[in-house]
Amino acid sequence: MSIVDGLEVTGLSRHFGEITALDGLSFGVPTGQVIGFLGPNGAGKTTTMRAVFGLMDLESGSITWKGEPVSQHIRRKFGYMPEERGLYPGMLVGDQVEYLGRLHGMTAIDARRETLNWLDRLEIADRFDSRVDSLSHGNQQRVQLAAALVHDPELLILDEPLSGLDPTGIETIGGVLTEQARQGRGVLFSSHQLDQVEDLCESVVIIESGKLVAAGTVDDLATQGPRRLVVRVEGDRDGQWARDLSGVTISEFSRGDVRLILDNGTDSDIVLKAAMQSGKVTQFSFERRRMSEVFREAIS
Amino acid sequence: MNPIGEYFPATIGARGTITVVVVLLLVALRLIRHLRARSIRKARSADISQASVNSDDNSRQLTSASRKQKSKRFQLPWARSYTAQVAGREIRERLRAKSIRIVTFMILAAVGAAVVIPVLTKAKAKTYEVGVVGPISRDTSVALAQATKATGTVARLASVVSKKTADQEVKSGKLDIAYECSAGILTNQAIAATDTSGKARLVRQLSLEIGIAEAFNEAKLSPSQIEAISRAKPVKVFSLQPPPKVTQSDRNTALLGIIVVFVMLNQYNTWTLIGVMEEKSSRVVAVLLSTIKPIQLLGGKVIGIGTVALAQAGLVIAFALALGKAVGSSLLSGTAPSMLAASLVWLLVGYAFYCWVYAAAGSMAERQDQVQTLAIPLSIPIVAAYVIALSTVSSAHPSLFTVVLGYIPLTAPLVMPVLVGIGHATWWELLVSVCISLASTVLVARFAATIYRRAVLRTRGRVRIRDVVRASNG
């Protein structure tokens, strides 16, 4: 698949000693969308992001932006928020964001103005003259995001932008990411908070051991695969009634709800009858796969 | 005339110079703060007006583009470069730090003391009281005059009525020295053979002069014969080469120069080492290298610190020269200004060579304790060169080994200025040494940049050089 209007990584490979970090990884990030980049720890997400920014030499593979190989000049159109964050602790917030804007080719006046805009938008304008190390973790995260956005990037690549944030911070940053995508920019972000990914993203890319294991829109991934049922039977909170049913696998049970996966050809009426024989059925409905299930099944 | 009286107007001049320098610095700092605050106010007001005019995102983008057109100002091409941006940040942050103001003040105070104290000490030269038991003879007066002239001391003769009185006054300190014809010269405490104080030199010379006078008297020479002997001149000494034009003052200036180079070179190298380490440990280096090249980041850092170093060293040397001129210090007379300027050149040459090495070392460390481990071996050549330079200044006779060290880039910044200062290196030898250092700097910079590029993004503990040399980036 070739994505002309966006980022395309093709066949990325990289080893660290005997560890395979990237193993022929290929996927695309179209503009105008928020893409979730998922994978367990050590799957190669950070390595991939670093490779896009030239911070990692690749053994093979290519990275293109709108059909052109990604060069230093093109990278200046990208915004990056690394996983371990990266700010000068002793530098003033405003100076820091402005400086990073200038390193992306902005003039001093534009960098100053956009710095004020973004600090205001991210609700930390009053910390313009504060040292970065005097800020809370959440506010440092906002400064980092402002630094990634100050130069009006065409593509945002954010490594764990939501980790450690309170609900207000998640809402603010999530709103900014959605707004950026709506304005035609590409947004790729990694996260382990799958509920937030489901809320924010149109599509996800799931990798494991440096390989692509699933990719597509959230809707497609949620509706793919076998049918799923949520059943609640009074007095049977752990789904004992379903254990002996053929063609049915218990996916999980929590707070009285039992989630079942039906094999192809299994009749849902048979499942309903079995539930009713066990007790009073208070819920019986089909459901989409949640992102956590998509993720778990993809990497299993 | 009272020597203090001669010195007093010069002291006013020195105070004036210091006051002017301090006032100029304060005014400059105030101006920078004012301009910065005005820039922020302008940006804020423009931002508010823009927010009221632009209601949607598209129009916001359009005005952003038009602003970019308006805000184009004339700048030198280099000033717009990314290396210049990095250097500019380095300069701003260094100047904003309190530590540089404190260190600069301490260096200025130390240099000021080194320039002023010898002048004050000289101005307040002690007048030795020399007592003579009985009437003061002409021979004794002449002997004392010749002794003070030979030793550069000041003494005054006083007649004492008896030996007992002389003993008491020497013991009480009223007299420094007493002379009695039959007993000789009396001092309160015995003069050690190694004592080089003014009093010790005066006592030795006075005993010699009086001994000669007594020998003349015993020989019963006529006044004309004594005068003829006194007019004796040493025979002319011929040499194959002219004498080196080096004075004690030149040596002192060379000493001051190497101390300044040593202190500052260590300071700037440490700045580079810690600066690189902090960028790595704070992970900001990943953000920076996502948009600029490693050589741009490293080059900007080195240039920025080098600029601050040049400004600080220039300020110290200008201060030393101005103060020296104001107080009439011999430390900064004659060839001293050019020698101090040469020290400044060597400071820059030394920094240019070492900064790359320290930057590469900083890129391999992540914590303060690792910095110490790396800094100690790197500083060994500098410390060794410093010790050798100090001993060479004292002896004024460099060994062949020392001369060779003057051409090795690791030691040349400290050794070569001394060789020049004591007259053991000519201008072309100095030039050769500078050229060797600069050529080596190019090679070292290339190697260090490779190490930096490969090590600075490795964040899992301390990086070993052999791993970096063999490995690729990341």
Short mmCIF file of N, CA and C in Angstrom, two decimals, chain A residues 14 16 50 53-57 72 75-76 78 80-92 94-96 98-100 102-110 112-114 116-118 120 125 128-129 131 144 147 151-152 179 183 185, chain B residues 36 39-40 42-44 46-47 50 57 60-61 64 67-69 71-73 75 79-80 82 85-87 89-90 92-93 96 275 278-279 282-294 296-297 301 453 457-460 472-474:
data_model
loop_
_atom_site.label_atom_id
_atom_site.label_comp_id
_atom_site.label_asym_id
_atom_site.label_seq_id
_atom_site.Cartn_x
_atom_site.Cartn_y
_atom_site.Cartn_z
N ARG A 14 16.06 -3.33 12.30
CA ARG A 14 17.15 -2.90 13.17
C ARG A 14 17.32 -3.93 14.30
N PHE A 16 19.60 -4.85 17.95
CA PHE A 16 20.54 -4.42 18.99
C PHE A 16 21.16 -5.69 19.54
N ARG A 50 12.04 7.10 16.66
CA ARG A 50 13.40 7.66 16.59
C ARG A 50 13.97 7.52 15.18
N PHE A 53 12.94 10.28 12.93
CA PHE A 53 13.66 11.54 13.16
C PHE A 53 15.17 11.41 12.99
N GLY A 54 15.61 10.31 12.42
CA GLY A 54 17.04 10.15 12.13
C GLY A 54 17.87 9.95 13.37
N LEU A 55 17.23 9.57 14.48
CA LEU A 55 17.97 9.39 15.72
C LEU A 55 18.46 7.95 15.86
N MET A 56 18.22 7.17 14.86
CA MET A 56 18.56 5.75 14.90
C MET A 56 18.94 5.31 13.50
N ASP A 57 20.10 4.71 13.36
CA ASP A 57 20.48 4.18 12.05
C ASP A 57 19.71 2.89 11.79
N GLN A 72 16.64 15.91 6.53
CA GLN A 72 16.68 16.86 7.65
C GLN A 72 15.71 18.02 7.40
N ARG A 75 12.23 16.82 8.00
CA ARG A 75 11.98 16.56 9.44
C ARG A 75 11.61 17.84 10.19
N ARG A 76 12.09 18.99 9.68
CA ARG A 76 11.76 20.24 10.36
C ARG A 76 10.27 20.57 10.23
N PHE A 78 8.13 18.29 10.92
CA PHE A 78 7.52 17.36 11.87
C PHE A 78 7.66 17.91 13.29
N TYR A 80 7.94 16.55 17.29
CA TYR A 80 8.30 15.32 17.99
C TYR A 80 8.21 15.51 19.50
N MET A 81 7.62 14.55 20.14
CA MET A 81 7.57 14.54 21.60
C MET A 81 8.10 13.18 22.04
N PRO A 82 9.37 13.13 22.50
CA PRO A 82 9.94 11.83 22.84
C PRO A 82 9.36 11.27 24.13
N GLU A 83 9.54 9.98 24.29
CA GLU A 83 8.97 9.29 25.44
C GLU A 83 9.57 9.82 26.75
N GLU A 84 10.88 10.03 26.76
CA GLU A 84 11.53 10.44 28.01
C GLU A 84 11.52 11.95 28.19
N ARG A 85 10.76 12.62 27.33
CA ARG A 85 10.69 14.09 27.35
C ARG A 85 12.06 14.67 27.10
N GLY A 86 12.11 15.93 26.81
CA GLY A 86 13.40 16.54 26.54
C GLY A 86 13.30 18.05 26.62
N LEU A 87 13.60 18.57 27.79
CA LEU A 87 13.60 20.02 27.99
C LEU A 87 14.81 20.37 28.84
N TYR A 88 15.31 21.60 28.65
CA TYR A 88 16.39 22.07 29.52
C TYR A 88 15.77 22.41 30.88
N PRO A 89 16.17 21.73 31.94
CA PRO A 89 15.50 21.94 33.23
C PRO A 89 15.63 23.38 33.75
N GLY A 90 16.77 24.01 33.49
CA GLY A 90 17.00 25.34 34.07
C GLY A 90 16.57 26.49 33.17
N MET A 91 16.03 26.18 32.00
CA MET A 91 15.69 27.25 31.05
C MET A 91 14.25 27.72 31.30
N LEU A 92 13.99 28.97 30.97
CA LEU A 92 12.64 29.49 31.15
C LEU A 92 11.71 28.89 30.08
N GLY A 94 9.15 30.00 28.29
CA GLY A 94 8.96 30.75 27.05
C GLY A 94 10.19 30.70 26.17
N ASP A 95 11.35 30.90 26.78
CA ASP A 95 12.61 30.87 26.02
C ASP A 95 12.81 29.51 25.36
N GLN A 96 12.46 28.48 26.11
CA GLN A 96 12.68 27.12 25.63
C GLN A 96 11.84 26.82 24.38
N GLU A 98 10.38 28.93 22.41
CA GLU A 98 10.78 29.85 21.34
C GLU A 98 12.07 29.36 20.66
N TYR A 99 13.00 28.92 21.48
CA TYR A 99 14.27 28.41 20.94
C TYR A 99 14.04 27.20 20.03
N LEU A 100 13.19 26.28 20.48
CA LEU A 100 12.93 25.09 19.67
C LEU A 100 12.19 25.48 18.38
N ARG A 102 12.69 28.28 16.79
CA ARG A 102 13.73 28.85 15.92
C ARG A 102 14.56 27.76 15.26
N LEU A 103 14.77 26.65 16.00
CA LEU A 103 15.52 25.54 15.41
C LEU A 103 14.73 24.85 14.30
N HIS A 104 13.44 25.17 14.22
CA HIS A 104 12.64 24.65 13.10
C HIS A 104 12.51 25.69 11.99
N GLY A 105 13.31 26.74 12.06
CA GLY A 105 13.36 27.70 10.97
C GLY A 105 12.48 28.92 11.14
N MET A 106 11.89 29.11 12.31
CA MET A 106 11.02 30.29 12.50
C MET A 106 11.87 31.53 12.77
N THR A 107 11.31 32.69 12.43
CA THR A 107 11.98 33.94 12.81
C THR A 107 11.74 34.17 14.30
N ALA A 108 12.53 35.07 14.87
CA ALA A 108 12.43 35.31 16.31
C ALA A 108 11.03 35.80 16.69
N ILE A 109 10.48 36.70 15.89
CA ILE A 109 9.17 37.28 16.22
C ILE A 109 8.07 36.23 16.11
N ASP A 110 8.12 35.45 15.02
CA ASP A 110 7.10 34.39 14.85
C ASP A 110 7.20 33.36 15.97
N ARG A 112 8.33 33.77 18.96
CA ARG A 112 7.84 34.35 20.21
C ARG A 112 6.31 34.37 20.23
N ARG A 113 5.72 34.78 19.10
CA ARG A 113 4.26 34.90 19.04
C ARG A 113 3.58 33.53 19.14
N GLU A 114 4.12 32.56 18.39
CA GLU A 114 3.52 31.22 18.43
C GLU A 114 3.72 30.56 19.79
N LEU A 116 3.67 32.14 22.63
CA LEU A 116 2.60 32.70 23.47
C LEU A 116 1.26 32.05 23.13
N ASN A 117 1.01 31.87 21.83
CA ASN A 117 -0.26 31.24 21.40
C ASN A 117 -0.42 29.87 22.02
N TRP A 118 0.63 29.06 21.90
CA TRP A 118 0.50 27.67 22.33
C TRP A 118 0.49 27.52 23.83
N ASP A 120 -0.75 29.65 25.77
CA ASP A 120 -2.09 30.09 26.12
C ASP A 120 -3.10 28.97 25.84
N ALA A 125 0.12 29.77 30.01
CA ALA A 125 0.72 31.07 29.62
C ALA A 125 1.30 31.80 30.83
N PHE A 128 5.14 31.44 31.60
CA PHE A 128 6.08 31.84 30.54
C PHE A 128 7.48 32.08 31.09
N ASP A 129 7.58 32.74 32.22
CA ASP A 129 8.88 33.11 32.79
C ASP A 129 9.33 32.17 33.91
N ARG A 131 11.04 28.64 35.37
CA ARG A 131 11.99 27.60 34.97
C ARG A 131 11.24 26.30 34.77
N GLN A 144 6.22 20.48 26.68
CA GLN A 144 6.81 19.61 25.65
C GLN A 144 5.91 19.57 24.41
N ALA A 147 6.26 22.72 22.52
CA ALA A 147 7.52 22.71 21.75
C ALA A 147 7.37 21.91 20.46
N HIS A 151 6.03 25.24 15.73
CA HIS A 151 6.42 25.59 14.35
C HIS A 151 5.37 25.15 13.33
N ASP A 152 4.16 24.86 13.80
CA ASP A 152 3.06 24.52 12.91
C ASP A 152 3.42 23.29 12.06
N GLU A 179 -7.85 18.41 17.02
CA GLU A 179 -7.91 19.67 16.26
C GLU A 179 -6.82 19.72 15.18
N GLN A 183 -7.29 19.88 11.07
CA GLN A 183 -6.69 20.93 10.23
C GLN A 183 -5.80 20.35 9.13
N ARG A 185 -3.35 17.86 9.48
CA ARG A 185 -2.03 17.34 9.83
C ARG A 185 -2.11 15.85 10.17
N ARG B 36 14.27 42.73 26.39
CA ARG B 36 13.58 41.46 26.45
C ARG B 36 12.13 41.66 26.89
N SER B 39 10.12 43.17 24.13
CA SER B 39 9.81 42.19 23.10
C SER B 39 8.62 41.32 23.51
N ILE B 40 8.61 40.90 24.81
CA ILE B 40 7.49 40.09 25.30
C ILE B 40 6.19 40.89 25.25
N LYS B 42 5.39 43.38 23.31
CA LYS B 42 4.96 43.56 21.91
C LYS B 42 4.30 42.29 21.40
N ALA B 43 4.95 41.15 21.71
CA ALA B 43 4.40 39.88 21.22
C ALA B 43 3.03 39.61 21.83
N ARG B 44 2.88 39.93 23.13
CA ARG B 44 1.59 39.70 23.79
C ARG B 44 0.49 40.57 23.18
N ALA B 46 0.40 41.92 20.22
CA ALA B 46 0.10 41.46 18.85
C ALA B 46 -0.77 40.22 18.89
N ASP B 47 -0.49 39.35 19.88
CA ASP B 47 -1.24 38.12 20.02
C ASP B 47 -2.71 38.40 20.33
N GLN B 50 -4.48 39.81 17.35
CA GLN B 50 -4.70 38.77 16.36
C GLN B 50 -5.88 37.89 16.75
N ASP B 57 -9.58 29.04 12.10
CA ASP B 57 -8.21 28.55 11.96
C ASP B 57 -7.58 28.89 10.61
N ARG B 60 -6.36 32.26 10.59
CA ARG B 60 -5.19 32.31 11.47
C ARG B 60 -3.93 31.89 10.70
N GLN B 61 -4.07 30.85 9.87
CA GLN B 61 -2.92 30.41 9.09
C GLN B 61 -2.48 31.47 8.09
N SER B 64 -0.69 34.17 9.78
CA SER B 64 0.62 33.67 10.18
C SER B 64 1.61 33.79 9.03
N ARG B 67 2.49 37.42 8.53
CA ARG B 67 3.40 37.86 9.59
C ARG B 67 4.83 37.46 9.25
N LYS B 68 4.98 36.24 8.73
CA LYS B 68 6.32 35.77 8.39
C LYS B 68 6.96 36.71 7.38
N GLN B 69 6.13 37.20 6.42
CA GLN B 69 6.66 38.15 5.43
C GLN B 69 7.10 39.44 6.11
N SER B 71 7.91 40.01 9.21
CA SER B 71 8.93 39.95 10.25
C SER B 71 10.33 39.66 9.72
N LYS B 72 10.48 39.64 8.40
CA LYS B 72 11.81 39.41 7.84
C LYS B 72 12.68 40.63 8.09
N ARG B 73 13.77 40.42 8.79
CA ARG B 73 14.68 41.52 9.07
C ARG B 73 16.04 41.15 8.52
N GLN B 75 19.63 40.09 8.57
CA GLN B 75 20.54 39.39 9.47
C GLN B 75 21.65 38.80 8.62
N ALA B 79 24.02 34.27 11.08
CA ALA B 79 23.19 34.51 12.27
C ALA B 79 21.87 33.74 12.20
N ARG B 80 21.43 33.42 10.95
CA ARG B 80 20.18 32.68 10.79
C ARG B 80 20.41 31.17 10.86
N TYR B 82 21.43 27.36 12.07
CA TYR B 82 21.07 26.62 13.28
C TYR B 82 22.22 26.61 14.27
N GLN B 85 21.98 29.67 16.17
CA GLN B 85 20.89 29.61 17.16
C GLN B 85 21.35 28.90 18.42
N VAL B 86 22.05 27.77 18.21
CA VAL B 86 22.54 27.00 19.36
C VAL B 86 23.56 27.84 20.15
N ALA B 87 24.46 28.49 19.40
CA ALA B 87 25.49 29.31 20.05
C ALA B 87 24.83 30.45 20.83
N ARG B 89 21.81 30.55 22.17
CA ARG B 89 21.20 30.05 23.41
C ARG B 89 22.27 29.81 24.47
N GLU B 90 23.38 29.24 24.02
CA GLU B 90 24.46 28.94 24.96
C GLU B 90 24.97 30.24 25.61
N ARG B 92 23.30 33.16 25.89
CA ARG B 92 22.26 33.74 26.75
C ARG B 92 22.16 33.01 28.09
N GLU B 93 22.17 31.68 28.01
CA GLU B 93 22.00 30.92 29.25
C GLU B 93 23.21 31.05 30.16
N ARG B 96 23.03 34.40 31.77
CA ARG B 96 21.91 34.50 32.71
C ARG B 96 22.25 33.85 34.05
N GLY B 275 27.81 20.72 30.08
CA GLY B 275 26.74 21.16 29.17
C GLY B 275 26.26 20.02 28.28
N GLU B 278 24.49 17.37 30.43
CA GLU B 278 23.14 17.77 30.86
C GLU B 278 22.13 17.65 29.72
N GLU B 279 22.57 17.98 28.51
CA GLU B 279 21.66 17.83 27.37
C GLU B 279 21.30 16.36 27.16
N SER B 282 19.08 15.15 30.34
CA SER B 282 17.71 15.70 30.33
C SER B 282 16.94 15.24 29.10
N ARG B 283 17.61 14.50 28.22
CA ARG B 283 16.99 13.96 26.99
C ARG B 283 16.60 15.03 25.98
N VAL B 284 16.96 16.27 26.25
CA VAL B 284 16.61 17.32 25.30
C VAL B 284 17.39 17.14 24.00
N VAL B 285 18.48 16.41 24.08
CA VAL B 285 19.29 16.21 22.88
C VAL B 285 18.49 15.49 21.80
N ALA B 286 17.57 14.59 22.21
CA ALA B 286 16.77 13.88 21.20
C ALA B 286 15.87 14.85 20.45
N VAL B 287 15.31 15.83 21.18
CA VAL B 287 14.45 16.83 20.54
C VAL B 287 15.29 17.70 19.60
N LEU B 288 16.48 18.07 20.06
CA LEU B 288 17.33 18.95 19.25
C LEU B 288 17.80 18.24 17.99
N LEU B 289 18.23 16.98 18.16
CA LEU B 289 18.77 16.26 17.00
C LEU B 289 17.67 15.78 16.06
N SER B 290 16.41 15.94 16.46
CA SER B 290 15.33 15.60 15.53
C SER B 290 15.18 16.70 14.48
N THR B 291 15.81 17.85 14.72
CA THR B 291 15.66 18.96 13.76
C THR B 291 16.98 19.49 13.23
N ILE B 292 18.08 19.33 13.99
CA ILE B 292 19.37 19.80 13.48
C ILE B 292 20.39 18.66 13.53
N LYS B 293 21.50 18.87 12.82
CA LYS B 293 22.52 17.81 12.75
C LYS B 293 23.40 17.85 14.01
N PRO B 294 23.97 16.69 14.37
CA PRO B 294 24.84 16.67 15.56
C PRO B 294 25.97 17.70 15.48
N GLN B 296 25.96 20.53 14.00
CA GLN B 296 25.42 21.88 14.23
C GLN B 296 25.21 22.12 15.73
N LEU B 297 24.71 21.11 16.41
CA LEU B 297 24.48 21.25 17.86
C LEU B 297 25.81 21.37 18.60
N LYS B 301 27.38 24.76 20.40
CA LYS B 301 27.72 24.75 21.83
C LYS B 301 29.15 25.22 22.04
N ARG B 453 28.24 11.98 18.00
CA ARG B 453 27.06 11.57 17.24
C ARG B 453 26.60 10.17 17.65
N LEU B 457 23.09 9.78 22.00
CA LEU B 457 21.73 9.27 22.07
C LEU B 457 21.64 7.92 22.78
N ARG B 458 22.76 7.43 23.25
CA ARG B 458 22.74 6.16 24.01
C ARG B 458 22.50 6.49 25.47
N THR B 459 21.37 6.06 25.96
CA THR B 459 20.98 6.53 27.29
C THR B 459 20.84 5.38 28.29
N ARG B 460 21.51 4.32 28.06
CA ARG B 460 21.45 3.21 29.03
C ARG B 460 22.80 3.07 29.71
N SER B 472 27.49 1.88 15.29
CA SER B 472 26.88 2.94 14.49
C SER B 472 25.98 3.76 15.40
N ASN B 473 25.30 4.70 14.82
CA ASN B 473 24.44 5.60 15.61
C ASN B 473 23.29 4.84 16.26
N GLY B 474 22.97 5.26 17.50
CA GLY B 474 21.80 4.73 18.17
C GLY B 474 22.00 3.42 18.85
#
